[in-house]
Each structure stands twice: as C-alpha cells, then as structure tokens.
XYZ file of C-alpha atoms in Angstrom:
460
model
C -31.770 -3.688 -17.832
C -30.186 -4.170 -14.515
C -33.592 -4.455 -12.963
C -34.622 -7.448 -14.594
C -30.845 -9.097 -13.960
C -31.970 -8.210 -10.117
C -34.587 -9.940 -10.510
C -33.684 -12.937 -12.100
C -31.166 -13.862 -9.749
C -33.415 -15.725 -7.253
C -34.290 -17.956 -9.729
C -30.438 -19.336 -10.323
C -30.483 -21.914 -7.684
C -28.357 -20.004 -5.838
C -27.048 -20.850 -2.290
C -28.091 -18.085 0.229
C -24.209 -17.317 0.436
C -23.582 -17.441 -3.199
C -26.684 -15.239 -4.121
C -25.755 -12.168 -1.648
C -22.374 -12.588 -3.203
C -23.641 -12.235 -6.723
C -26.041 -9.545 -5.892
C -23.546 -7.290 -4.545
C -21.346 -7.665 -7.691
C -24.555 -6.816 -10.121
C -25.075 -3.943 -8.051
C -21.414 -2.618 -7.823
C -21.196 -3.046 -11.749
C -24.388 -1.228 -11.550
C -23.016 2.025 -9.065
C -19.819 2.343 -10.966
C -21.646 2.940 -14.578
C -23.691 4.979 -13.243
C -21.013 7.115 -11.231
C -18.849 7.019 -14.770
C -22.378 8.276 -16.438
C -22.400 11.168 -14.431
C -25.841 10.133 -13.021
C -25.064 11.006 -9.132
C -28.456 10.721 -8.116
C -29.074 7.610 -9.049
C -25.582 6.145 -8.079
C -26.242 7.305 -4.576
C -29.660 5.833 -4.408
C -28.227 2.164 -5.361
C -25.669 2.848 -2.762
C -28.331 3.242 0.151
C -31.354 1.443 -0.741
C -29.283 -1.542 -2.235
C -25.766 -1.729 -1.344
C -25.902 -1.004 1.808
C -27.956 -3.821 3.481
C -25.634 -6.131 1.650
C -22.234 -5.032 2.465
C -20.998 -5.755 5.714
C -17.347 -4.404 4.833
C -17.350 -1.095 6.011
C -14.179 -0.426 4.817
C -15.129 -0.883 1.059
C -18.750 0.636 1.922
C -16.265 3.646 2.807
C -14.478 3.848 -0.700
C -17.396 3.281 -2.730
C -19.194 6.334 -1.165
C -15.487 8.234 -2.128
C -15.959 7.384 -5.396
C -18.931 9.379 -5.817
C -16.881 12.638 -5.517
C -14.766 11.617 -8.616
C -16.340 14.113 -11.856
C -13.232 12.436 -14.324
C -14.723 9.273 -15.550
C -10.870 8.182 -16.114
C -9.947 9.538 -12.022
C -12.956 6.982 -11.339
C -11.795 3.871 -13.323
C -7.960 4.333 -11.897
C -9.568 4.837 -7.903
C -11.737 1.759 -8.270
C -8.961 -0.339 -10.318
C -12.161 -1.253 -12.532
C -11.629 -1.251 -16.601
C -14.873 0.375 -17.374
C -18.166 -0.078 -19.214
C -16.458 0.530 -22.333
C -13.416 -1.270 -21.114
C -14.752 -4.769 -20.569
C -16.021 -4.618 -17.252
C -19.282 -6.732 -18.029
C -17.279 -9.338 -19.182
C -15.232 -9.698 -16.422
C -18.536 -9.133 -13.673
C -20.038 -12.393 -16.074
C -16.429 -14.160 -15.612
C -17.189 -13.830 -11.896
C -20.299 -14.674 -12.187
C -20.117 -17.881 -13.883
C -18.093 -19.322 -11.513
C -21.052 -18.742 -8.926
C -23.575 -20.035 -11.358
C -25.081 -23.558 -11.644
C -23.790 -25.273 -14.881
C -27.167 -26.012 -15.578
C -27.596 -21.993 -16.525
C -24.542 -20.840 -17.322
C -21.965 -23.426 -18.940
C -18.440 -22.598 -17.784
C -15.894 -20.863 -20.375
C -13.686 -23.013 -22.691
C -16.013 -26.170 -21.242
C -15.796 -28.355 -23.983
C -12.156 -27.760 -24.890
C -11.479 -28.864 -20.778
C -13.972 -32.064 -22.130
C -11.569 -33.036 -24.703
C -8.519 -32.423 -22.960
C -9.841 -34.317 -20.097
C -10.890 -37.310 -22.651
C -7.272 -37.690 -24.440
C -5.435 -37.528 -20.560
C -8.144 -40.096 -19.885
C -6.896 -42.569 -22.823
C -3.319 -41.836 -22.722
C -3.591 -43.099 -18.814
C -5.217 -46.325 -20.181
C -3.152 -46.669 -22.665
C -1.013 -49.332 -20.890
C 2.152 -48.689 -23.805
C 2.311 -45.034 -23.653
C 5.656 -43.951 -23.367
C 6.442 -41.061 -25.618
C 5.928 -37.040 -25.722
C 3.636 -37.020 -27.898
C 2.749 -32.972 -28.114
C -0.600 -33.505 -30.941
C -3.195 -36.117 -30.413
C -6.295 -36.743 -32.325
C -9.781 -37.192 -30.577
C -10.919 -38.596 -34.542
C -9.656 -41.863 -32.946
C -8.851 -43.867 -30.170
C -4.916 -43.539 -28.788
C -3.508 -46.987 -28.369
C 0.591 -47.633 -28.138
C 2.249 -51.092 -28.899
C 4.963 -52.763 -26.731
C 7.398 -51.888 -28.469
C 7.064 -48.211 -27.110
C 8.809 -49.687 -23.764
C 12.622 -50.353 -23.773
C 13.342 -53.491 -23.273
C 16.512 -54.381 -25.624
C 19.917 -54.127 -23.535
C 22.011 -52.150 -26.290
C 24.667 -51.912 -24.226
C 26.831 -53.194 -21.331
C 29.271 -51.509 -19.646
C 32.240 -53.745 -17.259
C 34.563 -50.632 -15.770
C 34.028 -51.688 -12.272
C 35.607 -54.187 -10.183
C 32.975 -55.613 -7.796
C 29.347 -54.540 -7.078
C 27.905 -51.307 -8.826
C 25.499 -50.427 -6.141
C 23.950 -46.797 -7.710
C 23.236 -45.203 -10.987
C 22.186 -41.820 -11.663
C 20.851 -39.889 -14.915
C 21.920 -35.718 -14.464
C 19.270 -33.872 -14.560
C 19.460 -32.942 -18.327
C 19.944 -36.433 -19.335
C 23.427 -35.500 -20.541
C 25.437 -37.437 -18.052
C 25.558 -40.759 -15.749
C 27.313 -41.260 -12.464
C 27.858 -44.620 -11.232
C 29.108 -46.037 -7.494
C 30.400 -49.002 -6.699
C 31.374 -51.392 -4.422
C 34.834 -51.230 -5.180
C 35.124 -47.225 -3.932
C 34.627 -45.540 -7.211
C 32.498 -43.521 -8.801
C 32.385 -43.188 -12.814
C 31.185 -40.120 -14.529
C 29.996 -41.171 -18.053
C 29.058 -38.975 -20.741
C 25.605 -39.869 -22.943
C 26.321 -40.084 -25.988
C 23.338 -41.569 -28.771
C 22.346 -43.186 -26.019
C 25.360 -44.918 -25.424
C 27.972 -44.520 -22.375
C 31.381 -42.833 -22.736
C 33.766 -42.966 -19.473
C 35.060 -39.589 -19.057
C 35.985 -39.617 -15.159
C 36.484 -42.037 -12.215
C 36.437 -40.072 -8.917
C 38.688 -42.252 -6.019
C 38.435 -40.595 -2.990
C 36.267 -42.160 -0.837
C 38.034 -44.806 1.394
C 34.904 -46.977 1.800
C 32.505 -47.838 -0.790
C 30.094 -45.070 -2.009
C 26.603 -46.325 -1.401
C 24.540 -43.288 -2.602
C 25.117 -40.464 -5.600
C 23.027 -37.941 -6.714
C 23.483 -34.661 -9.270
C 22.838 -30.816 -7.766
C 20.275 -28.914 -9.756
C 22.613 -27.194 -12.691
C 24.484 -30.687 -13.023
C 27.919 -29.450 -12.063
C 28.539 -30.817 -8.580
C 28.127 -34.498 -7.405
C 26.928 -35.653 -4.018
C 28.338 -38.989 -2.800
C 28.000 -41.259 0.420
C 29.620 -44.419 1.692
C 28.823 -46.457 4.837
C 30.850 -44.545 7.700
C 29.046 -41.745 7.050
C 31.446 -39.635 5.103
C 29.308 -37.248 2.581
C 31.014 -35.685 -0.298
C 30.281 -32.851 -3.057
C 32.714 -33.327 -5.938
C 33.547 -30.664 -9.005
C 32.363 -33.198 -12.013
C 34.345 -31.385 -14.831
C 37.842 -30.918 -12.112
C 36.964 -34.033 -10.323
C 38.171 -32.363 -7.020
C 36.256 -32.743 -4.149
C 35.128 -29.504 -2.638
C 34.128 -30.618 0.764
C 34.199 -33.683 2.764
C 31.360 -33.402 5.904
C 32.027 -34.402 8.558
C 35.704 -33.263 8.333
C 36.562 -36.339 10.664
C 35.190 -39.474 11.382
C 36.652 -42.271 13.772
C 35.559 -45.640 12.547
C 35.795 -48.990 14.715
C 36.647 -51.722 12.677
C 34.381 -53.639 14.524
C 31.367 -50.452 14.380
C 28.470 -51.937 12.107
C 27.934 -49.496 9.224
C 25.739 -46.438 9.373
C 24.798 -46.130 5.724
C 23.946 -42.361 5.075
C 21.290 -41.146 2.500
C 21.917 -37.301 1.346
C 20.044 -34.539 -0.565
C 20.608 -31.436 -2.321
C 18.043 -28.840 -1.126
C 15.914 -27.606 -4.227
C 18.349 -24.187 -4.788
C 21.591 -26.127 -4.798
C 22.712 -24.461 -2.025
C 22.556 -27.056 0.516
C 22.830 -30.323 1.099
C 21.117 -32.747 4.172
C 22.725 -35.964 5.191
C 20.864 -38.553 7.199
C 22.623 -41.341 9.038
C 21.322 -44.711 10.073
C 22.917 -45.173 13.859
C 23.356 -41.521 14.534
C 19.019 -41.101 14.310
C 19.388 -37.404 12.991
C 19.459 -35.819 9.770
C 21.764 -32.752 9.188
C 22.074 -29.243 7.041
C 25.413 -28.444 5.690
C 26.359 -25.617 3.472
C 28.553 -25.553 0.389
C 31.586 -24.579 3.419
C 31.296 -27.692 5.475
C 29.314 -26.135 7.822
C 26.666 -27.819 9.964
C 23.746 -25.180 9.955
C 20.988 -27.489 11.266
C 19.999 -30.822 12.937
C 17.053 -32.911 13.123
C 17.110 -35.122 16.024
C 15.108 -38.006 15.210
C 13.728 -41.004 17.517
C 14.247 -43.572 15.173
C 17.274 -45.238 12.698
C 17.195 -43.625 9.461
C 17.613 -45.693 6.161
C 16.354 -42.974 3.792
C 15.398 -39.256 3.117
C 14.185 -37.432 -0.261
C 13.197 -33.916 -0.633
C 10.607 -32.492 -3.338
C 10.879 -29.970 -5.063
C 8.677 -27.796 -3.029
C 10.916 -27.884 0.000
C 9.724 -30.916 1.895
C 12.172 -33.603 3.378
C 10.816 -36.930 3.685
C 12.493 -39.087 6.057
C 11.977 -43.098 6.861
C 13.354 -44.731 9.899
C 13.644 -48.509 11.224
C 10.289 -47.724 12.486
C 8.658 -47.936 8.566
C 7.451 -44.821 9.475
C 7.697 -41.949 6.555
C 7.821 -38.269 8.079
C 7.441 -35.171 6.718
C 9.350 -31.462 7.364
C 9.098 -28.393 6.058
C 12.912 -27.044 5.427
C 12.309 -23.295 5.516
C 10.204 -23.620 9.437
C 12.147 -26.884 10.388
C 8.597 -27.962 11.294
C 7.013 -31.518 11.219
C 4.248 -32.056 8.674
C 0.719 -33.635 10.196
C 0.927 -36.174 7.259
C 2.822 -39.418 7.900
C 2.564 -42.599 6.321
C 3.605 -45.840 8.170
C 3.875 -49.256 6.447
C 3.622 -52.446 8.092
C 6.350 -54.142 6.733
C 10.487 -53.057 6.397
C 10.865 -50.196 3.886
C 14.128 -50.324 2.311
C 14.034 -47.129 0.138
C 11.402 -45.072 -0.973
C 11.070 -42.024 -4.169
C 9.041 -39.364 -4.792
C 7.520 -38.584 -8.105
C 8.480 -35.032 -9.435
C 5.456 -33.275 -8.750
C 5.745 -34.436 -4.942
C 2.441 -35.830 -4.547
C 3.533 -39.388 -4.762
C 5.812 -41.799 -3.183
C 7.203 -45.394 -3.764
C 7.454 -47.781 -1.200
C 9.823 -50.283 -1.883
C 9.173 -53.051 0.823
C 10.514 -56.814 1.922
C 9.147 -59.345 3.671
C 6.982 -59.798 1.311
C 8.722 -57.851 -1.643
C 6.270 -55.447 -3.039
C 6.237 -51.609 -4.101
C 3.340 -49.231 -3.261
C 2.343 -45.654 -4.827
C 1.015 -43.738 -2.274
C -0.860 -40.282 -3.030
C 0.493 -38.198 -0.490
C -1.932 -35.760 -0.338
C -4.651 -38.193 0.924
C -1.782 -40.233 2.306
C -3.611 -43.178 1.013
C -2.125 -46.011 -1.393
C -3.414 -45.437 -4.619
C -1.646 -48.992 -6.357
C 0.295 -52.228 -5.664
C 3.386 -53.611 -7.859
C 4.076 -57.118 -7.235
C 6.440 -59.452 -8.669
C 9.983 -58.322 -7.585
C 12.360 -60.561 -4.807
C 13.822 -58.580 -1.885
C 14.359 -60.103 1.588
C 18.226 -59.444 1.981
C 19.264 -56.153 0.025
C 18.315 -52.763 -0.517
C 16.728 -52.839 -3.896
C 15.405 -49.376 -5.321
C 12.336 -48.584 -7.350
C 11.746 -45.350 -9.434
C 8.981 -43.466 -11.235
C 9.963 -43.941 -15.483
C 8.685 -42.907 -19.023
C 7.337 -40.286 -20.525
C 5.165 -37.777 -17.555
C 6.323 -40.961 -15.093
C 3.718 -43.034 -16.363
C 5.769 -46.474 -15.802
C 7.386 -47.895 -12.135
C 10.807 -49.900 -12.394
C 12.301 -51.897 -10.055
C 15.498 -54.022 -9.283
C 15.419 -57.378 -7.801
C 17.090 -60.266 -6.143
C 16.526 -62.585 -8.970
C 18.408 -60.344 -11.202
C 16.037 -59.600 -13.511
C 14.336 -55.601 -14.039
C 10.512 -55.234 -13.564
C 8.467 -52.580 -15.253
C 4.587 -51.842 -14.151
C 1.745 -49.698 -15.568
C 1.743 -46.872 -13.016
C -2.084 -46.774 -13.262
C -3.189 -49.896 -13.898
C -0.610 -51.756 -11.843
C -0.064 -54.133 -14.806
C 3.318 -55.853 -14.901
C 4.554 -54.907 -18.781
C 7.709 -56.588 -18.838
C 10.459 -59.029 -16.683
C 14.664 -58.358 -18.558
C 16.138 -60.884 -17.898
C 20.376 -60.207 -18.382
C 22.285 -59.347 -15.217
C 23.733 -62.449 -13.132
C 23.241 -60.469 -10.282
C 20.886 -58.151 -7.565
C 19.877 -55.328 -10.173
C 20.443 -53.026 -6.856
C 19.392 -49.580 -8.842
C 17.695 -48.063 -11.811
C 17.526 -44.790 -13.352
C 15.790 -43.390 -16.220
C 17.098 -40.479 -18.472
C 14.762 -37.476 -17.854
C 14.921 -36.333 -21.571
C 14.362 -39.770 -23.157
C 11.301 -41.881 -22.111
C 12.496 -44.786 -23.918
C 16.221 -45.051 -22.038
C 17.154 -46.476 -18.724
C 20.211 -48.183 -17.076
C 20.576 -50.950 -14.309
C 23.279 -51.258 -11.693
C 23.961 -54.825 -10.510
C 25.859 -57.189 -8.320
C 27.159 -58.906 -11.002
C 29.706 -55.706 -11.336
C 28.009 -54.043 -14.682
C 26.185 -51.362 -15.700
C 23.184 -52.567 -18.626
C 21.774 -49.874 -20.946
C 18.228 -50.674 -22.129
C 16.465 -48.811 -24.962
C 13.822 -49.595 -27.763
C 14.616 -52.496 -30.239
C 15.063 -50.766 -33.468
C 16.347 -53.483 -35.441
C 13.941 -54.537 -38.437
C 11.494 -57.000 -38.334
C-alpha cells in the first residue's frame, strides 16, 4: 500500500533533506510499477500531483514523462535501467532507503556481522603479541598472543662485508635481500628457510652506496651513494642499465650530497632527491631527466605511496606532499620541531614515521588528519641516520635501529616497547622486515654484519 508508506514517512525522523529524498524514491518505485502495469492513468497522475513538486531536475522530470509512451513492459525496464517489480526493484528502493533511515527504525544490512568483525579487529589491536596471519578467529573467546609470537632470536649472522653495512632491503615478495655497504658494494642474497644465501655482489659504484631499494616486479635494483650518482641494476645479469646523472664532477673537498631515490608505483620511473642540490628529479628507464622539483630547502629524504604521492623532507623538518601525475603541492604538510633524519610510510599511505634526534624519538603520524597519533621512545640517535620501519603481520609492530647497537620493537597502537636485542657491536643503521613472513627481519650495522632475527623455535 504505497499510500500508507507515504504516509509513514514523516514519522522516520527524517531530516527535511533526507525526507524529500526518500519521498521521491517511494514515488518513482511507485510511477514505474504502475507504467510496467499498464495503468497510464494513474502513472501520470503520480507524475503531476506528486512528482512534480519534488523534482527539481528537469532533465530526469523529462525522461520519466518519456517513459510513459513505452507499451513493452521489457522496452520500459531497459529505458529506465530499473530491474523491475518482479526483478527486485523493492529490494534495492529498501537498500536505498536504509541508508537514509535512522538505525533506530531500520537496522542496517549485515549489522551484526560488521559488530563482530569490528569486535575481533578491536582485540587483535590490543593484543600487544599479535604477529601472525591468522585468517579464522573465534569470538567464543578472547584473542590473546604470547611473546614468543615476536622474533627476537638472531638465527643467523652474516660477515661478507668489509666495513659498515649501511642498508638492507626485503624484495617485495620476500624472496630476496639486497644489502649496501660502506665499503661500495651491494650484495644480492637469496632467502632461503629463512636463511641468507649470497648469490651476487654488484661493484660499480665508486663511492659507497647509501640507499637501495627493489622496483615493483623485483627484477631491477635502485642504488645511491653520496655524490649523487643513482643507479638501476639488472639483479639476475648484475649489469647496470643506467647510471643518472651520466656525469658528475666531485671536489674532493665538496661535502657529500647524500641522495634518497624512488621507484614511481608502475616501475616505470624513478625520482632522485639530493641534499645540496634542493630539488628532486624524474628520470625514465633511458636516463632521461623528464621532470624537476625545485625545492627551497636541503633534502635528506623522499618516499612515495602507493597512490602516487611523493613525500619529501628537507633541513627545514618540514614533510611536503606532491601529487606525481599534476606535479602539484598537496595542502597537507607536517613539520616537526626537532631534526628528522628519515621518515616511512606505512603501505596503505595514511601513516608516516618520524624518526627524530635531539631527543631520539619516532612518531606515527596519521596523515590524513596530519596529526600524531603515537610516540616510540627508547632508541639513541644524535650523530647518525638511524631508520625506523612499520613490521609484523598488517604492520602492527614499529622497529628501529640505534646508536647503542641494540634493535627496538614497539606496539604500533599502544606504543608499548616489546623488546630491546641486544647483539650488534655497532649503530644498527637499518632494518627491514620480510613482507611474506611476520615473524622475520634483518639488521644492518656498523659493526660490518648483517643479523637475521626470527622466532625461537628451540624446545623448552
């Protein structure tokens, strides 16, 4: 009885804006049965009396009087891309109309299975342990993890380079490790049962790489070193494929303008930002500058998400944001009172880490809000650049590096400090954790090694 829908509307609680809204839908629903009914008369009396002091589209006032002329009930349902009464198109006008309603009257579809999937996110965020993919939980009890779910067992070290190994990095499928050192090379290790397995050193760079990271099918290898010389290497030839830019004239005296580089989210590009020159560049996969950002300030380092958005952070502590399809500037910023020495982004892109000195301490920011959503304190860092990243299963953990040569691992929610490893001699200057196992990371240190951790699964 359409009537008596009509004319318990009013009584929803309706905003004024919601209620026209819903009115026009009941009465649309209401013209197109009747029009598929064959009942003319009655179609075209909804149409003026109703319809029409409701509708200020003209345009769609203009197609529903065309669908009056259509006699085919099927010519009717195709012109109006509507399923019919027979088709399920009550169900979809109460779809609609339940997301106008109060949840007082009308509770919203699949509620209480968004309830209990809302509860067990709820405990596996306060469960400070969690650290595995767990794909079946049970809401017949509470979820709880022990310690032992973190890695914290060194099962492994590895002593291939000759002085300071300043950068690790995981490939993207977990399958591989690259590591750069201090003393110009970069190793290529295979992952084998979580253990590491030389299989290339790459020698080309005639100052020490500082930066390394993996392009997004794990076949080509970006590297850095401190005179601004950016290269993309062929992991399985271990020829370098381009070397940008082509020449660079180096004082011996110059101070060093580390560069921080990127691949661009297709792989097709890579961006290069350098401390002295205050601009960040686009290359292709030919050498060939395509773009520059002139910047007003030093940069020390630049990250882009997977959603196309460089992130850059100067001498200023300032972090900026472009888009890399417009070449626009972002309204958000985020500045920092204190030096920031590196910073990451979590793989959604809607949070960074702030790794700052003076005093040493990381922060999450949530930058959608561009407000800091939790502090991690504990780490030393006054002299070096010591890097933190997002860890564990769905990123739940934060790990850091530090001066004291020990690792530091956090509760990214709570901000609880879970563990201090002791093992390295050394800065622990970078850490990366395999994106396919939550419960295996590696450390790069001053002491010239390379520690794998993992989960102690020795008997008790």
């Amino acid at each position: 009885d359409w009537k008596t829908v009509r004319e318990l509307l009013p009584t929803m609680r309706l905003s004024q804006g919601k209620l026209e809204k819903a009115m026009y839908l009941i009465l649309e629903e209401e013209f197109l049965e009747l029009v598929e009914q064959g009942s003319i008369t009655e179609a075209l009396k909804i149409l003026r009396n109703d319809i029409v002091p409701v509708l200020a589209d003209k345009r769609k006032l203009n197609h529903m009087s065309s669908y009056l002329m259509y006699s085919d009930p099927e010519d009717l349902r195709k012109a109006a891309d509507w399923p019919g009464a027979k088709g399920g198109s009550r169900l979809k006008l109460l779809s609609k109309l339940e997301k106008l309603m109060d949840p007082f009257f009308v509770i919203p579809k699949f509620r209480m299975l968004s309830l209990l999937d809302q509860s067990l996110a709820h405990q596996i965020s306060r469960c400070q342990f969690h650290n595995s993919k767990m794909k079946h939980l049970s809401i017949l009890h509470d979820h709880s993890c022990s310690l032992d779910e973190i890695p914290q067992t060194c099962i492994e070290v590895k002593e291939y380079h000759k002085n300071e190994v300043w950068f690790v990095r995981f490939s993207h499928d977990g399958n591989k490790l690259a590591s750069a050192s201090k003393d110009k090379t970069i190793g290529i290790w295979d992952v084998v049962n979580c253990r590491l397995q030389l299989s290339r050193s790459l020698e080309a760079h005639q100052n020490p790489p500082s930066f390394i990271e993996w392009n997004p099918n794990n076949q080509l290898l970006l590297s850095s070193d401190c005179t601004s010389v950016c290269k993309v290497w062929d992991v399985k030839s271990g020829k370098c494929k381009i070397s940008v830019p082509k020449k660079v004239e180096v004082s011996p005296n110059a101070p060093e303008s580390i560069m921080t580089c990127a691949w661009t989210p297709d792989g097709k590009k890579i961006l290069t930002g350098m401390l002295l020159e205050k601009k960040v560049e686009t290359w292709n996969l030919k050498g060939e500058k395509i773009h520059t950002w002139n910047l007003q300030h030093m940069i020390r380092d630049l990250k882009i998400s997977e959603h196309g958005i460089m992130m850059v952070v100067g001498t200023n502590n300032v972090l900026k944001s472009y888009d890399l399809k417009t070449k626009e500037r972002k309204h958000a910023t985020i500045s920092e009172s204190s030096k920031v020495t590196s910073f990451c982004l979590s793989k959604d892109g809607h949070y960074a880490l702030t790794s700052l000195s003076e005093p040493a301490t990381i922060k999450l920011w949530d930058l959608r809000t561009n407000e800091v959503v939790r502090h991690y304190n504990g780490i030393k860092q006054s002299r070096y650049i010591v890097q933190a990243s997002f860890g564990g299963a769905e990123e739940m953990l934060v790990i850091s590096g530090s001066e004291d040569s020990q690792v530091y691992i956090w509760h990214r929610t709570s901000g609880d400090l879970l563990a201090v490893l002791p093992g390295h001699s050394g800065t622990v200057n970078s850490i990366s954790w395999s994106p396919t196992d939550p419960c295996l990371f590696v450390s790069a240190s001053d002491d010239s090694t390379i520690r794998v951790w993992g989960r102690n699964t020795s008997d008790p």
